[in-house]
mmCIF file of C-alpha atoms and ligand atoms in Angstrom:
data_model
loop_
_atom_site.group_PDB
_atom_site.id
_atom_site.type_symbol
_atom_site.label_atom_id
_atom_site.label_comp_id
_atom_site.label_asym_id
_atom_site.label_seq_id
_atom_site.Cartn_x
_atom_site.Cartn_y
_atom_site.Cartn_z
ATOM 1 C CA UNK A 54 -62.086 83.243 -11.295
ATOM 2 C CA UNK A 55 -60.897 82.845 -14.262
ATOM 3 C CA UNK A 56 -58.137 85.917 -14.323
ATOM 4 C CA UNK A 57 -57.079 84.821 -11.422
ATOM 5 C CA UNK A 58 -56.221 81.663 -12.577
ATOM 6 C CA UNK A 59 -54.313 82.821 -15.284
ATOM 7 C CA UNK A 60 -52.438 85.321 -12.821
ATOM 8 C CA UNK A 61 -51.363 82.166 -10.721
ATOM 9 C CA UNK A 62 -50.312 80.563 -13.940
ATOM 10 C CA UNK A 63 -48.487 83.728 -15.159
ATOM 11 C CA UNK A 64 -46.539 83.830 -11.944
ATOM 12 C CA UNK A 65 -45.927 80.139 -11.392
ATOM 13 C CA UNK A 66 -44.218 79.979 -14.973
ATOM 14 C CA UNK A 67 -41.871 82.958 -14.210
ATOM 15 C CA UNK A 68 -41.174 81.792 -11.281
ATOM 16 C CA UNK A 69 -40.174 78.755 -12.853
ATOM 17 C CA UNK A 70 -38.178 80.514 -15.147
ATOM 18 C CA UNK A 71 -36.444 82.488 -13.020
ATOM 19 C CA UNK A 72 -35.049 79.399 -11.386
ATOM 20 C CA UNK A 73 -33.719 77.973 -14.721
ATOM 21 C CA UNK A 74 -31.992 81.476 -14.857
ATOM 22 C CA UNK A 75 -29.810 81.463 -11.882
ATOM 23 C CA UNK A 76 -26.158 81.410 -12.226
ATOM 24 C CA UNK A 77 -27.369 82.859 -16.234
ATOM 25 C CA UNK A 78 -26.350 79.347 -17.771
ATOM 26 C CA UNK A 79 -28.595 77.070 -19.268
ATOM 27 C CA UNK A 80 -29.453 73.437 -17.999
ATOM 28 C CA UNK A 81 -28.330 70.537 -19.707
ATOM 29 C CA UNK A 82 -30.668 67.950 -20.869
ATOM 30 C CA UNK A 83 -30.398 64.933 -18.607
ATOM 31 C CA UNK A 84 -32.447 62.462 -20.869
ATOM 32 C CA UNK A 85 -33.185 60.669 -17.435
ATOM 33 C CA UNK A 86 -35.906 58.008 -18.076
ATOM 34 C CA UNK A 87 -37.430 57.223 -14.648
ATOM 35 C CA UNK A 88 -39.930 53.910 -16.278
ATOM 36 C CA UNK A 89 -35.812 52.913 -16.885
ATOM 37 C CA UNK A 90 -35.531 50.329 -13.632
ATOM 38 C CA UNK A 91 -31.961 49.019 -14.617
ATOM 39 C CA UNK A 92 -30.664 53.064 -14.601
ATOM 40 C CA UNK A 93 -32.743 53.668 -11.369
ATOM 41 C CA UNK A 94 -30.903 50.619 -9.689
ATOM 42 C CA UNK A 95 -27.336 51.979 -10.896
ATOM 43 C CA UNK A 96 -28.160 55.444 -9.696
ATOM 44 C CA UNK A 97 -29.193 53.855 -6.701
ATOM 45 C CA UNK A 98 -26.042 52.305 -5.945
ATOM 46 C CA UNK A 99 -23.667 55.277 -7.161
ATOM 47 C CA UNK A 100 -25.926 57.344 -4.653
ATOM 48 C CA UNK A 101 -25.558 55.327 -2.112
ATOM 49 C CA UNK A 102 -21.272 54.767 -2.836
ATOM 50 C CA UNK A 103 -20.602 58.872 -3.500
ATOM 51 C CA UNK A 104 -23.355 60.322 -1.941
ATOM 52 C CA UNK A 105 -24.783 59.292 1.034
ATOM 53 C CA UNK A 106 -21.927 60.218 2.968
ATOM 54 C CA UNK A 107 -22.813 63.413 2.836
ATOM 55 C CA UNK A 108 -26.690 63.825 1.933
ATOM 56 C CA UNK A 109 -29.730 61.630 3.479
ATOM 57 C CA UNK A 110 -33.067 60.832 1.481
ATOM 58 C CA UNK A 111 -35.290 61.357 4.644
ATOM 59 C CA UNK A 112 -38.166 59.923 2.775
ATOM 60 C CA UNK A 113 -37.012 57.211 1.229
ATOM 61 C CA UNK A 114 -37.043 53.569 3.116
ATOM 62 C CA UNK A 115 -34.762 50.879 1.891
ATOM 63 C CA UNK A 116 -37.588 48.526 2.039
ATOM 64 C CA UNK A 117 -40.053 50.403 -0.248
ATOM 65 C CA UNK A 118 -36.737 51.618 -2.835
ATOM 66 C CA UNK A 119 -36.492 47.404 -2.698
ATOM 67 C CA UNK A 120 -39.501 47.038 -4.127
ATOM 68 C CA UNK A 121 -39.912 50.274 -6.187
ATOM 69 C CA UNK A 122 -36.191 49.042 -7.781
ATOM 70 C CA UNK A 123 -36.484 45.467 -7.929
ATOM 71 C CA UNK A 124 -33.801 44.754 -6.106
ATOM 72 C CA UNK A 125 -33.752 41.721 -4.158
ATOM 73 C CA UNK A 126 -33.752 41.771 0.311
ATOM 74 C CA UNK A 127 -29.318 40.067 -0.127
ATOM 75 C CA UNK A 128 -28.198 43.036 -3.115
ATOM 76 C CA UNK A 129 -30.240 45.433 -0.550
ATOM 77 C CA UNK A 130 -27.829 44.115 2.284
ATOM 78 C CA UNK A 131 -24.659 43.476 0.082
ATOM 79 C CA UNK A 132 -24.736 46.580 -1.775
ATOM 80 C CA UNK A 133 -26.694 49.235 -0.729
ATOM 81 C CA UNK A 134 -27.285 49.511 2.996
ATOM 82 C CA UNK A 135 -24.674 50.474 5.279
ATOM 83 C CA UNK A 136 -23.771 48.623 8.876
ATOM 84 C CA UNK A 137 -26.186 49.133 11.220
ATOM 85 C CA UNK A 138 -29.342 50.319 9.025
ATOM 86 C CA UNK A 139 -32.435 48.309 9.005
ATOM 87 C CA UNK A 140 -34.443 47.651 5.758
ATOM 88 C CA UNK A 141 -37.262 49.559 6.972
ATOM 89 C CA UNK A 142 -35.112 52.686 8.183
ATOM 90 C CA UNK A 143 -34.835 55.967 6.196
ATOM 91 C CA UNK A 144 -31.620 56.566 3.885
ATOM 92 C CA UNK A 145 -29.492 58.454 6.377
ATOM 93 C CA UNK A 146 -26.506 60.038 5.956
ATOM 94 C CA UNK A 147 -23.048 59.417 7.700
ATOM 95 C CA UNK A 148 -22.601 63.048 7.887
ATOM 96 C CA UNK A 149 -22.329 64.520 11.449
ATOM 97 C CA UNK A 150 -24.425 67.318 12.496
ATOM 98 C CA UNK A 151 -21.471 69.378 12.695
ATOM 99 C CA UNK A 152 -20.710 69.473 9.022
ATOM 100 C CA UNK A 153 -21.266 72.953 8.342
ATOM 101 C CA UNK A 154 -17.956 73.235 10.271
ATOM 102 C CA UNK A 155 -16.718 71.610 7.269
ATOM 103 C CA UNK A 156 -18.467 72.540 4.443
ATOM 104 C CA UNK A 157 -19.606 76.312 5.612
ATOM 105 C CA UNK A 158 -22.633 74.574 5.220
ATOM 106 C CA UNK A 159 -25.843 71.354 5.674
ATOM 107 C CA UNK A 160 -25.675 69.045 3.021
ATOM 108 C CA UNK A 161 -29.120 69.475 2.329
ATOM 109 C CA UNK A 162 -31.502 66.533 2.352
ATOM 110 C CA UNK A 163 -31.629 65.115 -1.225
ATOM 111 C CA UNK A 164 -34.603 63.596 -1.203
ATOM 112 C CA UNK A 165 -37.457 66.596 -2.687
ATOM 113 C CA UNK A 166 -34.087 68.014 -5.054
ATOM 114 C CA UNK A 167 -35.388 67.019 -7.988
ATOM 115 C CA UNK A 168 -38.778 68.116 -7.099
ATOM 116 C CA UNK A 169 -37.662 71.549 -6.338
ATOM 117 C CA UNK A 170 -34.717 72.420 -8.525
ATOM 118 C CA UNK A 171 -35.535 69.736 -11.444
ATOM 119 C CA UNK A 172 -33.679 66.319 -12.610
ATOM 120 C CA UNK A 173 -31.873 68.143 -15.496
ATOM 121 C CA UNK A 174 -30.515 70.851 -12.594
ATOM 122 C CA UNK A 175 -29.116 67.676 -10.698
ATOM 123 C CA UNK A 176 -27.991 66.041 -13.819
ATOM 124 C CA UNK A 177 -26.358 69.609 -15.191
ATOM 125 C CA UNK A 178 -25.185 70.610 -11.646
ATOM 126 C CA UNK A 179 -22.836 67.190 -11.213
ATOM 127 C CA UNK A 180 -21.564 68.635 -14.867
ATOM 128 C CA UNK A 181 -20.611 71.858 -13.444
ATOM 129 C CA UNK A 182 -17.676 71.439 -11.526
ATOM 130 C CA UNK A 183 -14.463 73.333 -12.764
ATOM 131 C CA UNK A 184 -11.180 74.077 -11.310
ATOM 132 C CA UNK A 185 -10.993 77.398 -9.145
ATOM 133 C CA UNK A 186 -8.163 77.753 -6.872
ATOM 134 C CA UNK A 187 -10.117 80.550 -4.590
ATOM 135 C CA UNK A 188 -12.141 78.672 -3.755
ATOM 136 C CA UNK A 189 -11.919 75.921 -0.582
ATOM 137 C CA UNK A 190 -12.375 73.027 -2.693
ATOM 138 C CA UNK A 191 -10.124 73.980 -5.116
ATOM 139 C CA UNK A 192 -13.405 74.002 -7.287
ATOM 140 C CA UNK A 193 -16.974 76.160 -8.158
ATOM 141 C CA UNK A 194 -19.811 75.303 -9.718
ATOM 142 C CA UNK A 195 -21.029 76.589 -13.339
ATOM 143 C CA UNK A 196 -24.622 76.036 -11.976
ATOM 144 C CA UNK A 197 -24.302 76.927 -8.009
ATOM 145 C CA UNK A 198 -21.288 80.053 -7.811
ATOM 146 C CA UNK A 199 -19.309 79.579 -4.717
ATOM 147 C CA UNK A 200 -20.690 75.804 -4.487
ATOM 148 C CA UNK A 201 -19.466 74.480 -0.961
ATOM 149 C CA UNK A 202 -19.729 71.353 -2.043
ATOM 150 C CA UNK A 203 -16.471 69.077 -3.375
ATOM 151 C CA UNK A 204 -16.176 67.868 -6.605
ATOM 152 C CA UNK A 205 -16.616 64.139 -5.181
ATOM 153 C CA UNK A 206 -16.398 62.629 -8.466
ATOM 154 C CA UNK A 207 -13.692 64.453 -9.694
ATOM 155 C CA UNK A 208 -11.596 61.623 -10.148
ATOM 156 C CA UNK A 209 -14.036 59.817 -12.452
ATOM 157 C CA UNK A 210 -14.895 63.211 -14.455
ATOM 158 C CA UNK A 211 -11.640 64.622 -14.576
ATOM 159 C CA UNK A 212 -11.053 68.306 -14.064
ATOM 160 C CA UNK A 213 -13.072 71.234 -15.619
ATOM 161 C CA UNK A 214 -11.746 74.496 -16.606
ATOM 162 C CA UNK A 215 -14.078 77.618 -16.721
ATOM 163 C CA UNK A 216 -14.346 79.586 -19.887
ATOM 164 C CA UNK A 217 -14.376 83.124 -19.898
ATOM 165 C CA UNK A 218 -16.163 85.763 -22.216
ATOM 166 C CA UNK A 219 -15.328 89.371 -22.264
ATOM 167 C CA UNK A 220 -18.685 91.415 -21.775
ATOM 168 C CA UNK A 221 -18.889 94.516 -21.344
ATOM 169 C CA UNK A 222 -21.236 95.970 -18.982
ATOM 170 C CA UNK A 223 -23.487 98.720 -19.352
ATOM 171 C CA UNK A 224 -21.517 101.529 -19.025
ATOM 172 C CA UNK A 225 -19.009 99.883 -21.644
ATOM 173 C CA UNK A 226 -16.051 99.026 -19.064
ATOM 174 C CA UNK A 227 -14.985 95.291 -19.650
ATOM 175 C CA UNK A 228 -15.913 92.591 -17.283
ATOM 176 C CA UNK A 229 -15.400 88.746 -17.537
ATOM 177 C CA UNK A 230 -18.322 86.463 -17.705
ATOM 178 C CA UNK A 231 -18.193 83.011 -16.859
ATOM 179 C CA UNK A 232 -20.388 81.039 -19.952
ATOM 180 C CA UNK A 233 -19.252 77.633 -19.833
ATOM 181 C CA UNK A 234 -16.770 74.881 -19.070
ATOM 182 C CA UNK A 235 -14.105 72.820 -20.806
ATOM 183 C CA UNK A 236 -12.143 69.649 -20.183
ATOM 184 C CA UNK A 237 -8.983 70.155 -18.547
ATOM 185 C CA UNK A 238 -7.576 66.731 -17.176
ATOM 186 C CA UNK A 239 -9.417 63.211 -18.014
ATOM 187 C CA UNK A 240 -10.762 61.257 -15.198
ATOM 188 C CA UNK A 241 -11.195 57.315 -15.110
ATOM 189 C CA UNK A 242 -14.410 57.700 -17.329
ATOM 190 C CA UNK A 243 -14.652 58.623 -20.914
ATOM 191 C CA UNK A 244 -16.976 61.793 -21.420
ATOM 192 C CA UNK A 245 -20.245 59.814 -22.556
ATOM 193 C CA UNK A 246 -19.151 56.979 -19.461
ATOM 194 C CA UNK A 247 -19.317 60.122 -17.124
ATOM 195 C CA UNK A 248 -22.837 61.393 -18.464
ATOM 196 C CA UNK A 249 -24.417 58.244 -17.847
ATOM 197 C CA UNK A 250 -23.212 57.518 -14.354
ATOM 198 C CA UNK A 251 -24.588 60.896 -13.573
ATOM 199 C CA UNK A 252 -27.844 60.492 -15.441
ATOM 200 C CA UNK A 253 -28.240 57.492 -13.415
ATOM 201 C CA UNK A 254 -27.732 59.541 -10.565
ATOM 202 C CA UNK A 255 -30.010 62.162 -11.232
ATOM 203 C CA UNK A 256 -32.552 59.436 -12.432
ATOM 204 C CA UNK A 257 -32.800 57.715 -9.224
ATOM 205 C CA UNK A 258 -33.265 60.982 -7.502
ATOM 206 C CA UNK A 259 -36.454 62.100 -9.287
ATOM 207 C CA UNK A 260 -37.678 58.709 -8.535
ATOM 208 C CA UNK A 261 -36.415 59.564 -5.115
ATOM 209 C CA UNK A 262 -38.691 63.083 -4.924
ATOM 210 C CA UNK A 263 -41.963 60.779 -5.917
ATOM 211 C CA UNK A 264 -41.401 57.311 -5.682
ATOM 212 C CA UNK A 265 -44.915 57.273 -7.483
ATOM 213 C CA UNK A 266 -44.538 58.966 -10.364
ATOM 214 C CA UNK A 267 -43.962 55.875 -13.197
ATOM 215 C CA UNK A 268 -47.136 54.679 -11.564
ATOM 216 C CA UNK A 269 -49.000 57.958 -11.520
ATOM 217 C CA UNK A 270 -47.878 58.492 -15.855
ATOM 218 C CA UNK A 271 -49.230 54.999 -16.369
ATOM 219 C CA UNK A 272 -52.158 55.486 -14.835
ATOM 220 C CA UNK A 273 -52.828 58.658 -15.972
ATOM 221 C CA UNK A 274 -52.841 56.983 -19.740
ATOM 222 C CA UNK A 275 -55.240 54.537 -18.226
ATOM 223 C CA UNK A 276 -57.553 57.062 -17.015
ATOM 224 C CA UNK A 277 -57.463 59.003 -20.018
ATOM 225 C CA UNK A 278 -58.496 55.768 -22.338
ATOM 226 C CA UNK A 279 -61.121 54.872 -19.836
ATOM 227 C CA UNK A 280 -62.791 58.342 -20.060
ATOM 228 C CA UNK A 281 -62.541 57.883 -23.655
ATOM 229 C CA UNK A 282 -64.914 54.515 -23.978
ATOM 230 C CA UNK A 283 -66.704 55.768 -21.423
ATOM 231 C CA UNK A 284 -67.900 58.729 -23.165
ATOM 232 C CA UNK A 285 -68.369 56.868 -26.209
ATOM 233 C CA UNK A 286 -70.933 54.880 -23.792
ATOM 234 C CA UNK A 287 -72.423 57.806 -22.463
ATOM 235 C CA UNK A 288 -73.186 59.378 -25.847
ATOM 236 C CA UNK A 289 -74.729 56.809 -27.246
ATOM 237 C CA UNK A 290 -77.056 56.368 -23.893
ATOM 238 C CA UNK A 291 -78.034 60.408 -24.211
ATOM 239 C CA UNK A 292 -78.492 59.390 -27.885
ATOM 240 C CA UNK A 293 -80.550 56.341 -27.064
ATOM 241 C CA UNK A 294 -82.914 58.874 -24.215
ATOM 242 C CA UNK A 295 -83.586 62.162 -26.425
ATOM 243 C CA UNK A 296 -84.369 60.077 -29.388
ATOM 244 C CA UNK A 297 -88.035 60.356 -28.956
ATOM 245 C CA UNK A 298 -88.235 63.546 -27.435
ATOM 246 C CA UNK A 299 -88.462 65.942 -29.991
HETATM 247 C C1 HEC B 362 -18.262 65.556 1.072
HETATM 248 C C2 HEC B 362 -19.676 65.846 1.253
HETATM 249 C C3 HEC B 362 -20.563 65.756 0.045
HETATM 250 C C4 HEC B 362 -20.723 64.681 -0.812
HETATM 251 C C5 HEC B 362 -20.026 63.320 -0.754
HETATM 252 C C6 HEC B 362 -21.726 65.059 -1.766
HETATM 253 N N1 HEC B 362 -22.177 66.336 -1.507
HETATM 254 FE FE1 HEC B 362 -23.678 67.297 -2.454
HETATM 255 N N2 HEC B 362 -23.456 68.903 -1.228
HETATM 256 C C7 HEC B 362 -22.542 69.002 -0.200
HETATM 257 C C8 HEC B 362 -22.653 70.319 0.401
HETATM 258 C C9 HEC B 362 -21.820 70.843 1.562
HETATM 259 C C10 HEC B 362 -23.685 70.985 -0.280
HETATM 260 C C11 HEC B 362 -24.186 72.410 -0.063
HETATM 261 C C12 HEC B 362 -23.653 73.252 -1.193
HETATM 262 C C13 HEC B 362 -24.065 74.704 -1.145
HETATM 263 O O1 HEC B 362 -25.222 74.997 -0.816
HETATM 264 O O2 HEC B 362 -23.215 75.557 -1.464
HETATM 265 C C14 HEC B 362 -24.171 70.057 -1.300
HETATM 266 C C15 HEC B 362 -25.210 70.361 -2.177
HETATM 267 C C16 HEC B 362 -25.724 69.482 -3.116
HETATM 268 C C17 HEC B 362 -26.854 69.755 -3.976
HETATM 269 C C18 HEC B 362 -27.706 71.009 -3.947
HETATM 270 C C19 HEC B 362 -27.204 72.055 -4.876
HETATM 271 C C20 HEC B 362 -28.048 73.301 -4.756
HETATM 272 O O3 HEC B 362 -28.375 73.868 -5.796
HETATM 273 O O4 HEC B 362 -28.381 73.716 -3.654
HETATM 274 C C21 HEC B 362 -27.036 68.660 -4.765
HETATM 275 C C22 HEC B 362 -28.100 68.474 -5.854
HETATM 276 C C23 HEC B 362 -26.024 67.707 -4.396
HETATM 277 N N3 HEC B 362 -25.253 68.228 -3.389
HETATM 278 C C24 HEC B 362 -25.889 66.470 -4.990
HETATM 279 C C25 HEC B 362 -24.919 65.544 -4.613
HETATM 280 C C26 HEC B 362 -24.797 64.250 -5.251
HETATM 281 C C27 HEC B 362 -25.709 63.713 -6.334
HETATM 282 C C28 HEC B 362 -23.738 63.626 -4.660
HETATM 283 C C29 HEC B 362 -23.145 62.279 -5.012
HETATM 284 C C30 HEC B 362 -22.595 62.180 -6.341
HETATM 285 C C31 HEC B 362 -23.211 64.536 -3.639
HETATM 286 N N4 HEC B 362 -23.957 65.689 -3.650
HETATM 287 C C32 HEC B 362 -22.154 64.238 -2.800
HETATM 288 C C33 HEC B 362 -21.655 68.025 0.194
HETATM 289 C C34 HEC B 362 -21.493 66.793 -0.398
#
């Protein structure tokens, strides 16, 4: 029982690590704060202005994001929802089903990303983007090679040039390595303007993958203090039986 249980732990955590090792560069920190409403309603918004077009959120309802967000039923209408959507409809995207003939390939759904890849992927991911005339975009991805998605906020980053590092492989003969990216051409938004927008971004989506989770951490601390009286309690009851037993 127990070696197995460490064998499922051994393999969950390199599986996990092998994820954080593809493409060989590490993740960037997102410092996304999902208990941070105000970021969850901007990355709400951006979502919905840059990236809905493209990706849906089949599990998340406008209505329920409303409420989650604290965003009142006229913003919902004004600013988030497009024509045509109800409030209690799923976040669809305009994308046609035919947009692999455009992209190569699905948008995927966005709404279980940050459960499966991680906020900081998302977060590092929309940081990624550099210049690479080969490929149809006109850009790659430091974090996703041969991304076949668009830089779609390009113009608010600015573009990205890769860095190269000369490594040679194992039988000595040289070979370029992509390690990282540098800024190229500004965008609209300074550096630090650009982070947060995207933190935002990312933020809303992990609230996206589990719209329970700042209730399921606040609860948990809840739990954990209750157990913690209550064991006081039941001490001092076992206390209070055995005393005249022996
Ligand atoms: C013009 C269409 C389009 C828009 C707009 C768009 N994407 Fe994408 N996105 C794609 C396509 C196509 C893929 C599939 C890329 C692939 O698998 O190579 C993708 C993939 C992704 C992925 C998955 C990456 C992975 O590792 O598989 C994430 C995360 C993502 N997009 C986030 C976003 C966010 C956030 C926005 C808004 C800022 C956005 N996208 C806007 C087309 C779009």
């Amino acid at each position: 029982m127990l070696k197995s249980s460490v064998l499922i732990t051994l393999a969950l955590f390199s599986a996990g690590s092998a994820m954080a090792e593809e493409g060989g560069i590490d993740l960037q920190s997102s410092g996304a704060d999902i208990t941070n409403t105000e970021s969850l309603q901007r990355g709400a918004r951006n979502f919905m202005n840059y990236c809905s077009g493209c990706h849906s959120l089949k599990y998340v309802r406008y209505n329920r994001m409303a409420v989650d967000l604290k965003i009142s039923e006229a913003q919902l209408a004004g600013n988030l929802m497009f024509t045509g959507d109800k409030s209690f409809d799923t976040v669809n995207s305009a994308m046609p089903k035919d947009a692999e003939i455009w992209f190569g390939k699905q948008p995927p759904d966005l709404s279980l990303m940050a459960r499966a890849r991680g906020v900081d992927y998302i977060y590092s991911f929309l940081k990624g983007f550099y210049a690479d005339k080969t490929r149809p975009w006109g850009v790659n991805n430091l974090y996703l090679p041969s991304a076949a998605m668009p830089h779609v906020l390009a113009e608010k980053q600015g573009l990205q040039k890769p860095i190269f590092k000369n490594e040679p492989d194992a039988h000595g003969s040289a070979r370029m390595v992509l390690v990282g990216v540098a800024a190229m051409s500004p965008g609209a938004l300074k550096p630090e303007e650009y982070d947060q927008l995207v933190r935002d971004i990312a933020n809303f989506l992990d609230y996206a993958g589990e719209p329970v989770k700042e209730k399921r951490q606040s609860m948990g601390v809840f739990v954990m203090l209750f157990l913690l009286v209550f064991f006081v309690f039941a001490y001092l009851l076992k206390k209070e039986y055995w005393k005249d037993v022996h």
